[in-house]
Short mmCIF file of C-alpha atoms in Angstrom, two decimals:
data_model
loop_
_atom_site.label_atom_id
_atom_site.label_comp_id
_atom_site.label_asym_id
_atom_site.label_seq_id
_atom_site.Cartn_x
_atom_site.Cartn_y
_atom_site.Cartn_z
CA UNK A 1 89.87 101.60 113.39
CA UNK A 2 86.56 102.11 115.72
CA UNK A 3 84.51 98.88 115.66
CA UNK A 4 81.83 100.43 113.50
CA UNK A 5 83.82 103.09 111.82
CA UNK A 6 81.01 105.51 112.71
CA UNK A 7 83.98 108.56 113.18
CA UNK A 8 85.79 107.45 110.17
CA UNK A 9 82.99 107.54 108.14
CA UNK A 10 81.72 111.27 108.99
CA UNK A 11 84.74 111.93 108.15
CA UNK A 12 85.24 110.57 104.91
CA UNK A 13 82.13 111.86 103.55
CA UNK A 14 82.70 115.67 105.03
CA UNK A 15 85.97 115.34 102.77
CA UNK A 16 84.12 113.77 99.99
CA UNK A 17 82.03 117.75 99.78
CA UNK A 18 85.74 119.03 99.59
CA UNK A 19 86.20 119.00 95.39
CA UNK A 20 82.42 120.60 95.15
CA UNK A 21 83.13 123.39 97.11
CA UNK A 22 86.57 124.31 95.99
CA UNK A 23 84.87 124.19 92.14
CA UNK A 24 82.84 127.18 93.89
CA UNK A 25 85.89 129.33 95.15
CA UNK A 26 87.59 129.05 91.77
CA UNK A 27 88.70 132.63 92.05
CA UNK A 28 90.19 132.81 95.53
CA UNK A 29 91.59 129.41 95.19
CA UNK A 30 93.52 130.54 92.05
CA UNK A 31 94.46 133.90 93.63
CA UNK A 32 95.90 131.34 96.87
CA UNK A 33 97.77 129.60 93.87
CA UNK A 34 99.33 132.14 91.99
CA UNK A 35 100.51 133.85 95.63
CA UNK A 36 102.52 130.77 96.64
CA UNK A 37 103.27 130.42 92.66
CA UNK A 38 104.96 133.53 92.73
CA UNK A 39 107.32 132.72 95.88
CA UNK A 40 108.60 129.67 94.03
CA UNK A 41 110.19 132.23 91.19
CA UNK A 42 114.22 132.71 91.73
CA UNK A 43 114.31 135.58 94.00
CA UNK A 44 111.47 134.49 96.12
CA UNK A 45 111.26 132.80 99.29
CA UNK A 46 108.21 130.89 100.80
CA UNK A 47 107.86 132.05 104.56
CA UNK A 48 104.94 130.88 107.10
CA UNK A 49 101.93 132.81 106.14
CA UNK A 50 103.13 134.88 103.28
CA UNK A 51 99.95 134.12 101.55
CA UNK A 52 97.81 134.40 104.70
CA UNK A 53 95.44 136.82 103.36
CA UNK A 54 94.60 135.03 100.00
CA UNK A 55 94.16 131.90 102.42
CA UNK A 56 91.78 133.27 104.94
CA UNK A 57 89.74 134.77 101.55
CA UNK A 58 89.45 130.89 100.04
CA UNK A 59 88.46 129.51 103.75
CA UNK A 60 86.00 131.71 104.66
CA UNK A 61 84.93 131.08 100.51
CA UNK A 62 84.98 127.81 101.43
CA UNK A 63 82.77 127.76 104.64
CA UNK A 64 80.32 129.94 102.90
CA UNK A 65 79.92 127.42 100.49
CA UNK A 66 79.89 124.42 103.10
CA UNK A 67 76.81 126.36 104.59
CA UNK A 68 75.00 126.86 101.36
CA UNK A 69 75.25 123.28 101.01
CA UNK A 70 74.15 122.13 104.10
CA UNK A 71 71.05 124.85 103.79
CA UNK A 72 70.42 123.83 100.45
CA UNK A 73 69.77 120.10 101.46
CA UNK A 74 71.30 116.92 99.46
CA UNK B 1 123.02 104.49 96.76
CA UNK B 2 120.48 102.78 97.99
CA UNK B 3 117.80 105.29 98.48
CA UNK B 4 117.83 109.41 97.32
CA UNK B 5 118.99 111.35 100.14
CA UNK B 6 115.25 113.24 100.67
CA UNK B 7 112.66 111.32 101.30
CA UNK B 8 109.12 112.14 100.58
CA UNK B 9 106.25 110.21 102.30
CA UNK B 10 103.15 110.16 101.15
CA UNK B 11 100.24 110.65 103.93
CA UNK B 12 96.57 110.48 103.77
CA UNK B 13 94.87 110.57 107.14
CA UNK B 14 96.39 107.09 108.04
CA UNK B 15 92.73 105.32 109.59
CA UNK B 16 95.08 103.93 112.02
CA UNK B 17 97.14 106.42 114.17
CA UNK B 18 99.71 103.95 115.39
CA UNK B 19 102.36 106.46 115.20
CA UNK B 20 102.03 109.28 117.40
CA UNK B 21 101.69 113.01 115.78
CA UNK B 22 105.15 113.74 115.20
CA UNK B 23 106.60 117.24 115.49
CA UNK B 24 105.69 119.83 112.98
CA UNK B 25 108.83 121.20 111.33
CA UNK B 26 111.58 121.47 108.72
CA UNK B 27 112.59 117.42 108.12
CA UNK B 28 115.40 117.01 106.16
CA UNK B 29 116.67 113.48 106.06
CA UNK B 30 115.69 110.51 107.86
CA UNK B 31 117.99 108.05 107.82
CA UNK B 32 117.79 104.23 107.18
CA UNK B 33 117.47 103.45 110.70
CA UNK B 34 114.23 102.24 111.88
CA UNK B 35 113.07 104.24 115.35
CA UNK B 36 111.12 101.60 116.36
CA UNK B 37 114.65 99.16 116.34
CA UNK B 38 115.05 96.56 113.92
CA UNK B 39 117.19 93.56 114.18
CA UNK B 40 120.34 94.88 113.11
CA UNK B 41 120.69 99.00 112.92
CA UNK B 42 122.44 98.05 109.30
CA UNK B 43 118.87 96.55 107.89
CA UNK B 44 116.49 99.31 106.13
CA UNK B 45 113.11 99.78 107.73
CA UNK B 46 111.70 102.63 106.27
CA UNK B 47 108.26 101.06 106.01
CA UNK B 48 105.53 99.46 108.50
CA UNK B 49 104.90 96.16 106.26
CA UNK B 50 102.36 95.27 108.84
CA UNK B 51 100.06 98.53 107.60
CA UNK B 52 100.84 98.07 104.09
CA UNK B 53 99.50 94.71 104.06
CA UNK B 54 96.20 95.96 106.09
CA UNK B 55 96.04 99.29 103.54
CA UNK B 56 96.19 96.33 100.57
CA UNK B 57 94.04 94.15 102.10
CA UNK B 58 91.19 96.91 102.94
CA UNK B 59 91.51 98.19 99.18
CA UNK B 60 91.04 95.03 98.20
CA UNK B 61 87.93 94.37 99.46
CA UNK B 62 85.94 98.06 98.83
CA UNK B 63 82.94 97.90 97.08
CA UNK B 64 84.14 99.14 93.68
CA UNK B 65 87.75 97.97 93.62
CA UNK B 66 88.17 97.42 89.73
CA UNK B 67 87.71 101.57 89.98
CA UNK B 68 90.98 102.20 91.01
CA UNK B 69 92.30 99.12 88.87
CA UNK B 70 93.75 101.10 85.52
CA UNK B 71 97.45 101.85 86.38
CA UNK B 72 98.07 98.34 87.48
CA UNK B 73 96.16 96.87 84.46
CA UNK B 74 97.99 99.25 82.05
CA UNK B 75 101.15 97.94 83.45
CA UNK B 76 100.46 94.84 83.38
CA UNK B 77 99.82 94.73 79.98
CA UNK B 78 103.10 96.23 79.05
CA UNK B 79 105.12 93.71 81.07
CA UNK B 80 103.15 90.94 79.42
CA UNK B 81 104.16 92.75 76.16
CA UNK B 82 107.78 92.34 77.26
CA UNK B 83 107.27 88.68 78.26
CA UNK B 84 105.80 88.29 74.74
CA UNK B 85 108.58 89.37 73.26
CA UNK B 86 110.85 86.77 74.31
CA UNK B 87 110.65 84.11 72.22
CA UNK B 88 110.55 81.23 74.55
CA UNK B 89 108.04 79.83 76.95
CA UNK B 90 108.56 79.35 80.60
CA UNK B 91 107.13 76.69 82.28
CA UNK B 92 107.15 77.60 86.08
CA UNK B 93 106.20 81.87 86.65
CA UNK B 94 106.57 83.88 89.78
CA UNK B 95 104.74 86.93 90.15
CA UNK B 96 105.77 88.86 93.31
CA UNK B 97 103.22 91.51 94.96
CA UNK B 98 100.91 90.42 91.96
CA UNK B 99 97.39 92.09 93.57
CA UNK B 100 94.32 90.64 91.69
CA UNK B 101 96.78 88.91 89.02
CA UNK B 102 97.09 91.86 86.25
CA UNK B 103 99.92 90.21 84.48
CA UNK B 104 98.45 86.46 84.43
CA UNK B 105 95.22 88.17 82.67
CA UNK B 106 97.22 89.10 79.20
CA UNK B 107 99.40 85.93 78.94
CA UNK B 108 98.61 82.38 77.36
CA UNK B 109 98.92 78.67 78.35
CA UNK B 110 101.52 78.16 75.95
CA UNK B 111 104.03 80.85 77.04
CA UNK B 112 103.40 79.73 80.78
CA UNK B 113 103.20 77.05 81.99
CA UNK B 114 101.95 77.56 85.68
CA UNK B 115 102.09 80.80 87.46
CA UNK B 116 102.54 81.23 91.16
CA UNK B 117 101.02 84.44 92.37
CA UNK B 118 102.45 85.68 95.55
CA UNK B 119 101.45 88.56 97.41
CA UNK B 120 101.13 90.08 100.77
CA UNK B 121 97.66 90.91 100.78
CA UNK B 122 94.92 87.86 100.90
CA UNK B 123 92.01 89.57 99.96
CA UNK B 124 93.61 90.67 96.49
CA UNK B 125 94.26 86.98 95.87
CA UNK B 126 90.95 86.04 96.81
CA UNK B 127 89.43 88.49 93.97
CA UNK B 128 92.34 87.41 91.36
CA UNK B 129 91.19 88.22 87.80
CA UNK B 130 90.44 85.76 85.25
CA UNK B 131 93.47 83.82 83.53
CA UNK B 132 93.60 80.14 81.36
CA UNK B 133 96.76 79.24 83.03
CA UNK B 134 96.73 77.40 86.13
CA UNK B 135 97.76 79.64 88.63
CA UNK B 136 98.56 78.81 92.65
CA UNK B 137 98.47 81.92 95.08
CA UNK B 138 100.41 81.89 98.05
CA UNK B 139 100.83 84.71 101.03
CA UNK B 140 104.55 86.10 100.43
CA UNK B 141 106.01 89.02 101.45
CA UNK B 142 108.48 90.28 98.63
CA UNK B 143 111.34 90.39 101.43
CA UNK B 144 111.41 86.90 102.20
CA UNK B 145 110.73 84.35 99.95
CA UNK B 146 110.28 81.23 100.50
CA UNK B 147 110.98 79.53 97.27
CA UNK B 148 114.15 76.70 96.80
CA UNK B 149 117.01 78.16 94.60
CA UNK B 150 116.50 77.30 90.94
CA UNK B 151 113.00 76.98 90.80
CA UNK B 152 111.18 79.55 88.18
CA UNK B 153 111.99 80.06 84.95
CA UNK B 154 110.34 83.57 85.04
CA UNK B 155 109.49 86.33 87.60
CA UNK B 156 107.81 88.99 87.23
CA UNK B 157 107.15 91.80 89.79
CA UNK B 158 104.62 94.63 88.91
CA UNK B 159 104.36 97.98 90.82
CA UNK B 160 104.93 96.07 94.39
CA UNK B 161 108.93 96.56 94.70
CA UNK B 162 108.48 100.58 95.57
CA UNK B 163 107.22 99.40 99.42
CA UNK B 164 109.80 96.80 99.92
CA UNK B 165 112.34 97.87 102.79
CA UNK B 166 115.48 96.06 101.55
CA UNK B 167 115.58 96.15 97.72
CA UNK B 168 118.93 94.97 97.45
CA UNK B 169 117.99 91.94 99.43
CA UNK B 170 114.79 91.64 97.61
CA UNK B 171 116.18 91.23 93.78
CA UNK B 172 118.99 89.10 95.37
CA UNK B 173 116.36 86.89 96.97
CA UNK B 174 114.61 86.83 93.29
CA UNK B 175 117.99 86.18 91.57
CA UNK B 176 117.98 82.92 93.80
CA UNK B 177 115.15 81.60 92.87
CA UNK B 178 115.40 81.77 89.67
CA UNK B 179 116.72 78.94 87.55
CA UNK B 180 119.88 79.32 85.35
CA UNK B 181 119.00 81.35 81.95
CA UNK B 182 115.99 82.57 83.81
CA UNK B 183 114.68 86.39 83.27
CA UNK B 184 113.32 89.12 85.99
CA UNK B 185 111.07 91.23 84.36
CA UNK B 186 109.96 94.20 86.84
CA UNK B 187 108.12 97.40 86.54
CA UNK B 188 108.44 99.78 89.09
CA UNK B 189 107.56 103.32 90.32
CA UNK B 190 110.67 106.16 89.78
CA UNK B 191 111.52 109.20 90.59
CA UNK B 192 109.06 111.24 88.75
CA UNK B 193 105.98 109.86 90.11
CA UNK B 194 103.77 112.16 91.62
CA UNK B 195 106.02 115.13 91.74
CA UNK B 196 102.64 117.53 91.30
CA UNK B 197 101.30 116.31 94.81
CA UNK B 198 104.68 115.99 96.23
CA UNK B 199 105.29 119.74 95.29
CA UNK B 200 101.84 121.07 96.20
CA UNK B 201 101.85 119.47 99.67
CA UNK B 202 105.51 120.71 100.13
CA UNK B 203 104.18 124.42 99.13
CA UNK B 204 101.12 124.45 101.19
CA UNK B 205 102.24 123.12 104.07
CA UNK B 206 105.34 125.60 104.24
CA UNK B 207 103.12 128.29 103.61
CA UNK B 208 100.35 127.16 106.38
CA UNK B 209 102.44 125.53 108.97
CA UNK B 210 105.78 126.67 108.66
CA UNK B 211 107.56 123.24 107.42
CA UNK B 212 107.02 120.06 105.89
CA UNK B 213 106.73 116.72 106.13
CA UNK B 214 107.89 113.90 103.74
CA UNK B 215 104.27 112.98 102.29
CA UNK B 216 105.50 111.05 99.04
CA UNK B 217 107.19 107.68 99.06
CA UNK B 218 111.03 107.72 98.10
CA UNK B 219 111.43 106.46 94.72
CA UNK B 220 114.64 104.56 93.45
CA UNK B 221 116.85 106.63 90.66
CA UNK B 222 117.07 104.75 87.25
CA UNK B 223 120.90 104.89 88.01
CA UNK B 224 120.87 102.94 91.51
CA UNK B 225 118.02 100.24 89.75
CA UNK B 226 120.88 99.40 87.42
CA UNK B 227 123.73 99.22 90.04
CA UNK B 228 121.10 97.30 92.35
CA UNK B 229 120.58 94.75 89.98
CA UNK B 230 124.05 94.31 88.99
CA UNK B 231 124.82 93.95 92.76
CA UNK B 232 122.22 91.08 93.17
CA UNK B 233 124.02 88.86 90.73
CA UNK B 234 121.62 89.74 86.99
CA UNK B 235 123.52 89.71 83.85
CA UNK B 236 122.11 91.51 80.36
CA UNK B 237 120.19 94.20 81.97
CA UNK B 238 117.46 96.57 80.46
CA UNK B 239 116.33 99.12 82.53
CA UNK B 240 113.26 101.65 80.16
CA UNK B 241 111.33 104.46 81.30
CA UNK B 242 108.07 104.74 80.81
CA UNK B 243 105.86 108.26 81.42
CA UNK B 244 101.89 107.97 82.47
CA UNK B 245 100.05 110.74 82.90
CA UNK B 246 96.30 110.57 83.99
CA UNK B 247 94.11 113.36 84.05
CA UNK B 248 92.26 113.96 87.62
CA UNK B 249 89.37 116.58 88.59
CA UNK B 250 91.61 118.12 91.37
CA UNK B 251 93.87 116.67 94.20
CA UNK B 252 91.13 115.11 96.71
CA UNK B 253 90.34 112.88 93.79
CA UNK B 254 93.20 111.92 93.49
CA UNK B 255 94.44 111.06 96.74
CA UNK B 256 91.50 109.45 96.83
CA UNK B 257 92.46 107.16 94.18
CA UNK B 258 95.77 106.00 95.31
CA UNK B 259 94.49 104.96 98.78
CA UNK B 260 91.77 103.18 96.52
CA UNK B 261 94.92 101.61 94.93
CA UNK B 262 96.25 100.20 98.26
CA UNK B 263 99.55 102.84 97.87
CA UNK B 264 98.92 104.78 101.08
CA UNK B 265 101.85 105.94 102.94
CA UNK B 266 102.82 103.23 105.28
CA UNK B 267 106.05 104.77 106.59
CA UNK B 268 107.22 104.86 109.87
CA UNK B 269 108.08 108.95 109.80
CA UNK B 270 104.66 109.70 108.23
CA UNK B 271 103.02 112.46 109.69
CA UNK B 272 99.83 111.21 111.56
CA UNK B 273 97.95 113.92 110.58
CA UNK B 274 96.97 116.06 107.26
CA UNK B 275 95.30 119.35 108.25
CA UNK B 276 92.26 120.34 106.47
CA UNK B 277 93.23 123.83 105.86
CA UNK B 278 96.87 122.04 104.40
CA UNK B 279 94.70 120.14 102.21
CA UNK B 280 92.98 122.96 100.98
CA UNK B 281 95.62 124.96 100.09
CA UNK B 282 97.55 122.32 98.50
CA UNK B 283 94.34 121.34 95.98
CA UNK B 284 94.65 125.34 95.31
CA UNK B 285 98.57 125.22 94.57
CA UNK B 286 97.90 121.96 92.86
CA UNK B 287 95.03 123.36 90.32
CA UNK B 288 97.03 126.51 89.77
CA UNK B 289 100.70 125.35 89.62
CA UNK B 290 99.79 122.00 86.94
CA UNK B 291 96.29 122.35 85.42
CA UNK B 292 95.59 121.59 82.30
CA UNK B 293 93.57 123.72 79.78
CA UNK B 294 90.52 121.47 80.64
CA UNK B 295 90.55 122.97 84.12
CA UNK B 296 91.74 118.78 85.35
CA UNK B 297 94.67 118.38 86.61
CA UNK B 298 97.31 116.09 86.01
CA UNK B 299 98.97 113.28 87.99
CA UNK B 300 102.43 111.71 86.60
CA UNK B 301 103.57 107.95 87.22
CA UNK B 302 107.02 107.44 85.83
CA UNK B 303 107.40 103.92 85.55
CA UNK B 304 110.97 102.18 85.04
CA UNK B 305 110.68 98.62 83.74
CA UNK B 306 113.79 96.34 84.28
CA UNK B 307 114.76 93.42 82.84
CA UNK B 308 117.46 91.18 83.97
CA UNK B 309 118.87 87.49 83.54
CA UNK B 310 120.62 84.69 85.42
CA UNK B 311 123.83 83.17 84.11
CA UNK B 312 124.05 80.51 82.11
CA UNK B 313 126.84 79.18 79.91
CA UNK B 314 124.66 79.91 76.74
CA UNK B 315 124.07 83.49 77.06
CA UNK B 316 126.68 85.86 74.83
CA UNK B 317 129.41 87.73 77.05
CA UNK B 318 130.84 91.16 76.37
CA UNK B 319 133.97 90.38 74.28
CA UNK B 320 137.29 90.42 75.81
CA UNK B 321 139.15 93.98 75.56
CA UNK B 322 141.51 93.76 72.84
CA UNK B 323 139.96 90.96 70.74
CA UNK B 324 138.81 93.35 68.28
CA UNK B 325 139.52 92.04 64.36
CA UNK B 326 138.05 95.29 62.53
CA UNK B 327 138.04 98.79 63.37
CA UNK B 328 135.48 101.05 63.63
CA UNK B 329 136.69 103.51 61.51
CA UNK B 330 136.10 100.87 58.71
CA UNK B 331 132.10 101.25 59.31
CA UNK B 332 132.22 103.98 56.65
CA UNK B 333 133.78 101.43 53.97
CA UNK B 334 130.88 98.92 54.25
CA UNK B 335 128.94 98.61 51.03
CA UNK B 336 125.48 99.23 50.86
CA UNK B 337 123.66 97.64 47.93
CA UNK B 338 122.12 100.09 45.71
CA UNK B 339 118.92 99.04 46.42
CA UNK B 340 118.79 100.07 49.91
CA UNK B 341 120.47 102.94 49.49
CA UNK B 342 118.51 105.69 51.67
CA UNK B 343 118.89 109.61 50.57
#
């Protein structure tokens, strides 16, 4: 670890926002879920980037949200 | 035998990148042979010892440490039950990888006598709980101990064995120091534990990256803690399962609480690194494959607890084969006194 832990720390608290904003992309996050849900059924088979377009919905859900945060102060 | 043949790691952002990013990629098995060359090529090294003991000592000394305290004071409890329900007292105690002292807390003067607490971490014996028997803490690692043979009357080992490299060495290195007629009582972390997180990671990162990683520690099978035990010299075993479950708002918080916990990954094969976008879509699989109706989601420890004793002339042997006097097909000819009878 750095001597002050200054990196560590940013870090930690940018992943401490992670649960807040997820709780506001409920919907793409469970759309995300049920994709890769799906592939685990008998029949199905989980590939690189089957879900790809569910997952780029929930990030770019997920940045928005990031943003509104950031604008809307702490 | 001595491990499962997959191996699951558990990894959360190790603070300390010691081990250099590894490959991204299908792993399959990695095999008992440490990469960074042990001794002997025969000896286990499946985890850095050296990080575990930093990971325990830096969780020991957070702010709000008694946060992440519940598992190991629930279990605790339940192995002081089991000493409890022996009906003897013993006057000199080991507990190995004992943390802040969970098991010391719930048991009395009178059914021990003095209690050594041994672990590898010394900020968790600096913060050691509160306990009326006279306790002494020394630094031991559970694979070396460095105790005379015959000395304690009890050990007792709570949620600490799951990180030890050589388990087989480990409970023979406890059978030694115990005295004759002396008891093990253990509790550790099985199979089941965390297969939510283990799954979710395994989806995501398929999905996302193309392959996994091991991110979940391997976990000993109930049937290989019996064999073990038998191998390291224990007579009269129990082995019990036991089935936590504990309720979390999503994944992060819960990752969050087992590095709080001091049960990091410390691995030598651990993937250095957990991508965000990994993360997130794991919390996603996690929420939607295992929620409950509450919207939390849950998190299950399966915990075997193991209970084994050292010979001594006084304790009752299996009968001989063929010294049977009464048959079992006589059971049915018992009488039952009226007065008992059931429906």
């Amino acid at each position: 670890m750095s001597a002050n832990g200054a990196v560590w720390g940013r870090v930690r608290s940018r992943l401490r926002a992670f649960p807040e904003r997820l709780a506001a992309c409920g919907a793409e996050a469970a759309a995300y879920g049920r994709c890769v849900q799906a592939s685990t059924a008998p029949g199905g088979r989980l590939s690189k980037d089957l879900c790809a377009r569910e997952f780029e919905a929930l990030r770019s859900c997920f940045a928005a949200a990031a943003k509104k945060t950031l604008e809307g102060g702490c | 035998m001595l491990r499962p043949a997959s191996l699951w790691h558990f990894c959360r952002r190790p603070r300390s990148a010691r081990v250099p990013a590894e490959n991204l990629g299908r792993r399959e098995v990695t095999s008992g042979v440490s990469p960074r060359g042990g001794t002997s090529s025969r000896v286990l090294n499946i985890f850095d010892r050296d990080l575990k003991r930093k990971q325990k000592n830096w969780a020991a000394q957070q702010p709000e440490t008694t946060k992440f305290d519940y598992l190991r004071e629930e279990v605790g409890s339940r192995i002081a039950d089991r000493v409890y329900d022996i009906p003897r007292d013993f006057p000199l105690a080991l507990d190995l990888g004992c943390g802040r002292g969970y098991i010391a807390q719930y048991l009395n003067k009178e059914t021990v006598g003095k209690f050594f607490q041994a672990d590898i971490a010394e900020n968790a014996l600096k913060n050691s709980l509160e306990t009326e028997i006279p306790t002494v803490s020394v630094l031991v690692d559970e694979e070396s101990l460095p105790f005379r043979e015959n000395t304690f009357d009890l050990v007792v080992s709570s949620l600490s064995l799951h990180w030890v490299n050589d388990l087989p060495r480990a409970l023979e290195q406890i059978h030694y120091v115990l005295k004759p007629d002396g008891v093990f009582i253990g509790a550790m972390f099985g199979g089941d534990t965390l297969y939510e997180l283990r799954c979710s990671l395994q989806l995501a990162e398929t999905e996302r990256e193309g392959g996994f990683s091991p991110h979940i520690s391997p976990f000993t099978a109930v049937n290989d803690l019996g064999h073990l035990l038998g191998r390291a010299g224990f007579n009269t075993l129990t082995v019990d399962t036991d089935e936590i479950q504990v309720n979390y708002p999503g994944m992060f918080e819960l990752m969050e609480d087992l590095q709080g916990m001091g049960e990091s990954n410390c691995s030598w094969n651990r993937k250095a690194l957990l991508h965000r976008n990994t993360m997130l879509a794991a919390a996603a699989v996690y929420r939607e494959m295992y929620r409950n109706e509450d919207g939390s989601v849950p998190a299950t420890y399966q915990i075997y607890y193991m209970i084994g004793w050292k010979y001594h002339e006084s304790q009752a042997r299996p009968a001989k084969r063929g010294s049977a006097t009464v048959s079992f097909g006589e059971l049915g000819k018992i009488n039952i006194p009226e007065g008992e009878k059931s429906q």
